[in-house]
Amino acid sequence: MGLLIWNGIVIGLAATVAMDIWALILHLVFKQNKPNWAPAGRWSHRVARGHFLHQDLSAIEAFPQEQAVGWFGHYAVGVAYGIIFALIVGPVWFAAPTFIPAWIFGIVTIGAGWFIMQPGMGLGIAASKTPNPNKVRLLNFAAHTVFALGMYVSALILIA
């Protein structure tokens, strides 16, 4: 069990790094905005104080460490997803990793953003209240596909 959790931590970290590299590529090549984890940090801070839903998170007063809290949360969730995935697929998958289970899991995890985080931040279900919801959804899909690829590739490296 310990090795399985350790493997989950490793693939979760690697997948989150892959996601961040993807975001950097989108920024450098396609001039997409860099990820701003401050709103996620602000939301997490508010959730910890019992305030889950917000109409407009930008109207809530910022706090000094929100960017750091957002980045920490981003990586903590990535690690948690890696551990959950490892526990679901078990040691058999780690003996011979395949992409499809990682990809299915990666796509399923979009749901947490679409149905918990985005509505909680005032962005609506599946970013429905943003100026271009379909663009946000496509970027979410792509990022979580890259996350899945990161889990898969890092698992291959673990067994090499």
PDB file of C-alpha atoms in Angstrom:
ATOM      1  CA  MET A   1       0.000   0.000   0.000  1.00  0.00           C
ATOM      2  CA  GLY A   2       2.853   2.387   0.824  1.00  0.00           C
ATOM      3  CA  LEU A   3       4.439   1.926  -2.596  1.00  0.00           C
ATOM      4  CA  LEU A   4       1.090   2.516  -4.261  1.00  0.00           C
ATOM      5  CA  ILE A   5       0.620   5.817  -2.400  1.00  0.00           C
ATOM      6  CA  TRP A   6       4.204   6.835  -3.164  1.00  0.00           C
ATOM      7  CA  ASN A   7       3.621   6.082  -6.859  1.00  0.00           C
ATOM      8  CA  GLY A   8       0.418   8.135  -6.690  1.00  0.00           C
ATOM      9  CA  ILE A   9       2.320  11.089  -5.222  1.00  0.00           C
ATOM     10  CA  VAL A  10       4.951  10.848  -7.957  1.00  0.00           C
ATOM     11  CA  ILE A  11       2.507  10.625 -10.852  1.00  0.00           C
ATOM     12  CA  GLY A  12       0.307  13.368  -9.364  1.00  0.00           C
ATOM     13  CA  LEU A  13       3.269  15.737  -9.053  1.00  0.00           C
ATOM     14  CA  ALA A  14       4.580  14.870 -12.511  1.00  0.00           C
ATOM     15  CA  ALA A  15       1.137  15.312 -14.060  1.00  0.00           C
ATOM     16  CA  THR A  16       0.685  18.706 -12.414  1.00  0.00           C
ATOM     17  CA  VAL A  17       4.093  19.812 -13.689  1.00  0.00           C
ATOM     18  CA  ALA A  18       3.093  18.606 -17.179  1.00  0.00           C
ATOM     19  CA  MET A  19      -0.088  20.659 -16.923  1.00  0.00           C
ATOM     20  CA  ASP A  20       1.940  23.739 -15.955  1.00  0.00           C
ATOM     21  CA  ILE A  21       4.390  23.204 -18.826  1.00  0.00           C
ATOM     22  CA  TRP A  22       1.377  22.954 -21.158  1.00  0.00           C
ATOM     23  CA  ALA A  23       0.060  26.263 -19.805  1.00  0.00           C
ATOM     24  CA  LEU A  24       3.466  27.862 -20.358  1.00  0.00           C
ATOM     25  CA  ILE A  25       3.545  26.586 -23.956  1.00  0.00           C
ATOM     26  CA  LEU A  26       0.062  28.005 -24.553  1.00  0.00           C
ATOM     27  CA  HIS A  27       1.261  31.330 -23.174  1.00  0.00           C
ATOM     28  CA  LEU A  28       4.500  31.487 -25.163  1.00  0.00           C
ATOM     29  CA  VAL A  29       3.198  30.145 -28.472  1.00  0.00           C
ATOM     30  CA  PHE A  30      -0.460  31.176 -28.537  1.00  0.00           C
ATOM     31  CA  LYS A  31      -0.349  34.206 -26.188  1.00  0.00           C
ATOM     32  CA  GLN A  32      -2.872  32.554 -23.871  1.00  0.00           C
ATOM     33  CA  ASN A  33      -2.925  34.153 -20.411  1.00  0.00           C
ATOM     34  CA  LYS A  34      -0.705  32.492 -17.834  1.00  0.00           C
ATOM     35  CA  PRO A  35      -2.563  30.647 -15.093  1.00  0.00           C
ATOM     36  CA  ASN A  36      -3.452  32.920 -12.206  1.00  0.00           C
ATOM     37  CA  TRP A  37      -3.890  30.822  -9.087  1.00  0.00           C
ATOM     38  CA  ALA A  38      -4.709  33.813  -6.862  1.00  0.00           C
ATOM     39  CA  PRO A  39      -8.494  33.458  -7.361  1.00  0.00           C
ATOM     40  CA  ALA A  40      -8.264  29.763  -6.453  1.00  0.00           C
ATOM     41  CA  GLY A  41      -6.295  30.742  -3.357  1.00  0.00           C
ATOM     42  CA  ARG A  42      -8.875  33.380  -2.454  1.00  0.00           C
ATOM     43  CA  TRP A  43     -11.692  30.883  -2.971  1.00  0.00           C
ATOM     44  CA  SER A  44      -9.901  28.229  -0.859  1.00  0.00           C
ATOM     45  CA  HIS A  45      -9.350  30.807   1.868  1.00  0.00           C
ATOM     46  CA  ARG A  46     -13.051  31.690   1.819  1.00  0.00           C
ATOM     47  CA  VAL A  47     -14.152  28.028   1.753  1.00  0.00           C
ATOM     48  CA  ALA A  48     -12.007  27.371   4.839  1.00  0.00           C
ATOM     49  CA  ARG A  49     -14.032  30.103   6.543  1.00  0.00           C
ATOM     50  CA  GLY A  50     -17.387  28.603   5.546  1.00  0.00           C
ATOM     51  CA  HIS A  51     -18.129  30.678   2.419  1.00  0.00           C
ATOM     52  CA  PHE A  52     -18.424  28.280  -0.503  1.00  0.00           C
ATOM     53  CA  LEU A  53     -20.473  30.087  -3.154  1.00  0.00           C
ATOM     54  CA  HIS A  54     -19.640  33.556  -4.464  1.00  0.00           C
ATOM     55  CA  GLN A  55     -21.413  35.660  -7.048  1.00  0.00           C
ATOM     56  CA  ASP A  56     -18.231  37.550  -7.940  1.00  0.00           C
ATOM     57  CA  LEU A  57     -15.011  36.382  -6.335  1.00  0.00           C
ATOM     58  CA  SER A  58     -13.156  39.424  -7.677  1.00  0.00           C
ATOM     59  CA  ALA A  59     -15.353  41.604  -5.448  1.00  0.00           C
ATOM     60  CA  ILE A  60     -14.022  39.774  -2.366  1.00  0.00           C
ATOM     61  CA  GLU A  61     -11.061  41.436  -0.683  1.00  0.00           C
ATOM     62  CA  ALA A  62      -7.729  39.844  -1.582  1.00  0.00           C
ATOM     63  CA  PHE A  63      -5.410  38.495   1.071  1.00  0.00           C
ATOM     64  CA  PRO A  64      -1.605  38.668   0.832  1.00  0.00           C
ATOM     65  CA  GLN A  65      -0.838  34.962   0.382  1.00  0.00           C
ATOM     66  CA  GLU A  66      -3.624  34.050  -2.021  1.00  0.00           C
ATOM     67  CA  GLN A  67      -1.294  33.391  -4.966  1.00  0.00           C
ATOM     68  CA  ALA A  68       0.828  31.014  -2.856  1.00  0.00           C
ATOM     69  CA  VAL A  69      -2.279  29.332  -1.445  1.00  0.00           C
ATOM     70  CA  GLY A  70      -3.604  28.897  -4.988  1.00  0.00           C
ATOM     71  CA  TRP A  71      -0.377  27.310  -6.231  1.00  0.00           C
ATOM     72  CA  PHE A  72      -0.199  25.062  -3.170  1.00  0.00           C
ATOM     73  CA  GLY A  73      -3.807  24.004  -3.731  1.00  0.00           C
ATOM     74  CA  HIS A  74      -3.134  23.316  -7.403  1.00  0.00           C
ATOM     75  CA  TYR A  75      -0.299  20.923  -6.516  1.00  0.00           C
ATOM     76  CA  ALA A  76      -2.139  19.420  -3.525  1.00  0.00           C
ATOM     77  CA  VAL A  77      -5.104  18.551  -5.736  1.00  0.00           C
ATOM     78  CA  GLY A  78      -2.770  17.106  -8.387  1.00  0.00           C
ATOM     79  CA  VAL A  79      -1.115  14.879  -5.780  1.00  0.00           C
ATOM     80  CA  ALA A  80      -4.498  13.877  -4.343  1.00  0.00           C
ATOM     81  CA  TYR A  81      -5.689  12.937  -7.830  1.00  0.00           C
ATOM     82  CA  GLY A  82      -2.519  10.903  -8.363  1.00  0.00           C
ATOM     83  CA  ILE A  83      -3.071   8.999  -5.112  1.00  0.00           C
ATOM     84  CA  ILE A  84      -6.771   8.421  -5.843  1.00  0.00           C
ATOM     85  CA  PHE A  85      -5.938   7.162  -9.328  1.00  0.00           C
ATOM     86  CA  ALA A  86      -3.218   4.867  -7.961  1.00  0.00           C
ATOM     87  CA  LEU A  87      -5.635   3.398  -5.429  1.00  0.00           C
ATOM     88  CA  ILE A  88      -8.274   2.852  -8.124  1.00  0.00           C
ATOM     89  CA  VAL A  89      -6.019   1.178 -10.698  1.00  0.00           C
ATOM     90  CA  GLY A  90      -3.776  -0.618  -8.217  1.00  0.00           C
ATOM     91  CA  PRO A  91      -0.371  -2.192  -8.727  1.00  0.00           C
ATOM     92  CA  VAL A  92      -1.455  -4.059 -11.862  1.00  0.00           C
ATOM     93  CA  TRP A  93      -1.668  -0.784 -13.832  1.00  0.00           C
ATOM     94  CA  PHE A  94       1.717   0.354 -12.526  1.00  0.00           C
ATOM     95  CA  ALA A  95       3.252  -2.926 -13.740  1.00  0.00           C
ATOM     96  CA  ALA A  96       2.124  -2.140 -17.295  1.00  0.00           C
ATOM     97  CA  PRO A  97       0.703   1.412 -17.560  1.00  0.00           C
ATOM     98  CA  THR A  98      -1.691   2.250 -20.382  1.00  0.00           C
ATOM     99  CA  PHE A  99      -2.949   5.670 -21.377  1.00  0.00           C
ATOM    100  CA  ILE A 100      -6.716   5.066 -21.565  1.00  0.00           C
ATOM    101  CA  PRO A 101      -7.374   4.563 -17.809  1.00  0.00           C
ATOM    102  CA  ALA A 102      -5.301   7.668 -17.016  1.00  0.00           C
ATOM    103  CA  TRP A 103      -7.139   9.652 -19.677  1.00  0.00           C
ATOM    104  CA  ILE A 104     -10.584   8.559 -18.477  1.00  0.00           C
ATOM    105  CA  PHE A 105      -9.618   9.559 -14.936  1.00  0.00           C
ATOM    106  CA  GLY A 106      -8.201  12.874 -16.165  1.00  0.00           C
ATOM    107  CA  ILE A 107     -11.424  13.677 -17.989  1.00  0.00           C
ATOM    108  CA  VAL A 108     -13.560  12.681 -14.986  1.00  0.00           C
ATOM    109  CA  THR A 109     -11.579  15.094 -12.783  1.00  0.00           C
ATOM    110  CA  ILE A 110     -12.747  18.002 -14.934  1.00  0.00           C
ATOM    111  CA  GLY A 111     -16.025  17.574 -13.078  1.00  0.00           C
ATOM    112  CA  ALA A 112     -14.540  18.944  -9.844  1.00  0.00           C
ATOM    113  CA  GLY A 113     -13.685  22.176 -11.613  1.00  0.00           C
ATOM    114  CA  TRP A 114     -16.909  22.411 -13.581  1.00  0.00           C
ATOM    115  CA  PHE A 115     -19.338  21.498 -10.804  1.00  0.00           C
ATOM    116  CA  ILE A 116     -17.574  22.586  -7.609  1.00  0.00           C
ATOM    117  CA  MET A 117     -14.808  25.127  -8.094  1.00  0.00           C
ATOM    118  CA  GLN A 118     -16.094  27.216 -11.006  1.00  0.00           C
ATOM    119  CA  PRO A 119     -19.608  27.629  -9.553  1.00  0.00           C
ATOM    120  CA  GLY A 120     -18.089  28.336  -6.137  1.00  0.00           C
ATOM    121  CA  MET A 121     -15.970  31.096  -7.628  1.00  0.00           C
ATOM    122  CA  GLY A 122     -18.985  32.663  -9.350  1.00  0.00           C
ATOM    123  CA  LEU A 123     -18.065  31.441 -12.844  1.00  0.00           C
ATOM    124  CA  GLY A 124     -21.147  29.247 -13.225  1.00  0.00           C
ATOM    125  CA  ILE A 125     -21.417  25.535 -13.922  1.00  0.00           C
ATOM    126  CA  ALA A 126     -18.748  24.574 -16.465  1.00  0.00           C
ATOM    127  CA  ALA A 127     -17.697  28.233 -16.765  1.00  0.00           C
ATOM    128  CA  SER A 128     -21.143  29.189 -18.095  1.00  0.00           C
ATOM    129  CA  LYS A 129     -20.848  32.760 -16.775  1.00  0.00           C
ATOM    130  CA  THR A 130     -17.489  33.472 -18.413  1.00  0.00           C
ATOM    131  CA  PRO A 131     -17.210  35.514 -21.639  1.00  0.00           C
ATOM    132  CA  ASN A 132     -16.283  32.411 -23.672  1.00  0.00           C
ATOM    133  CA  PRO A 133     -17.433  29.261 -21.839  1.00  0.00           C
ATOM    134  CA  ASN A 134     -16.657  26.883 -24.700  1.00  0.00           C
ATOM    135  CA  LYS A 135     -13.067  28.113 -24.850  1.00  0.00           C
ATOM    136  CA  VAL A 136     -12.704  27.559 -21.099  1.00  0.00           C
ATOM    137  CA  ARG A 137     -14.200  24.074 -21.417  1.00  0.00           C
ATOM    138  CA  LEU A 138     -11.875  23.182 -24.288  1.00  0.00           C
ATOM    139  CA  LEU A 139      -8.862  24.457 -22.334  1.00  0.00           C
ATOM    140  CA  ASN A 140     -10.015  22.437 -19.289  1.00  0.00           C
ATOM    141  CA  PHE A 141     -10.344  19.333 -21.458  1.00  0.00           C
ATOM    142  CA  ALA A 142      -6.896  19.856 -22.991  1.00  0.00           C
ATOM    143  CA  ALA A 143      -5.248  20.548 -19.613  1.00  0.00           C
ATOM    144  CA  HIS A 144      -6.743  17.433 -18.039  1.00  0.00           C
ATOM    145  CA  THR A 145      -5.693  15.375 -21.060  1.00  0.00           C
ATOM    146  CA  VAL A 146      -2.146  16.671 -20.532  1.00  0.00           C
ATOM    147  CA  PHE A 147      -2.512  15.799 -16.826  1.00  0.00           C
ATOM    148  CA  ALA A 148      -3.451  12.236 -17.827  1.00  0.00           C
ATOM    149  CA  LEU A 149      -0.504  12.075 -20.210  1.00  0.00           C
ATOM    150  CA  GLY A 150       1.748  13.234 -17.364  1.00  0.00           C
ATOM    151  CA  MET A 151       0.461  10.447 -15.115  1.00  0.00           C
ATOM    152  CA  TYR A 152       0.943   7.866 -17.845  1.00  0.00           C
ATOM    153  CA  VAL A 153       4.452   8.950 -18.880  1.00  0.00           C
ATOM    154  CA  SER A 154       5.654   9.276 -15.291  1.00  0.00           C
ATOM    155  CA  ALA A 155       4.324   5.776 -14.540  1.00  0.00           C
ATOM    156  CA  LEU A 156       6.289   4.464 -17.523  1.00  0.00           C
ATOM    157  CA  ILE A 157       9.406   6.130 -16.116  1.00  0.00           C
ATOM    158  CA  LEU A 158       8.725   4.598 -12.685  1.00  0.00           C
ATOM    159  CA  ILE A 159       8.810   1.086 -14.121  1.00  0.00           C
ATOM    160  CA  ALA A 160      11.802   1.681 -16.395  1.00  0.00           C
TER     161      ALA A 160
END
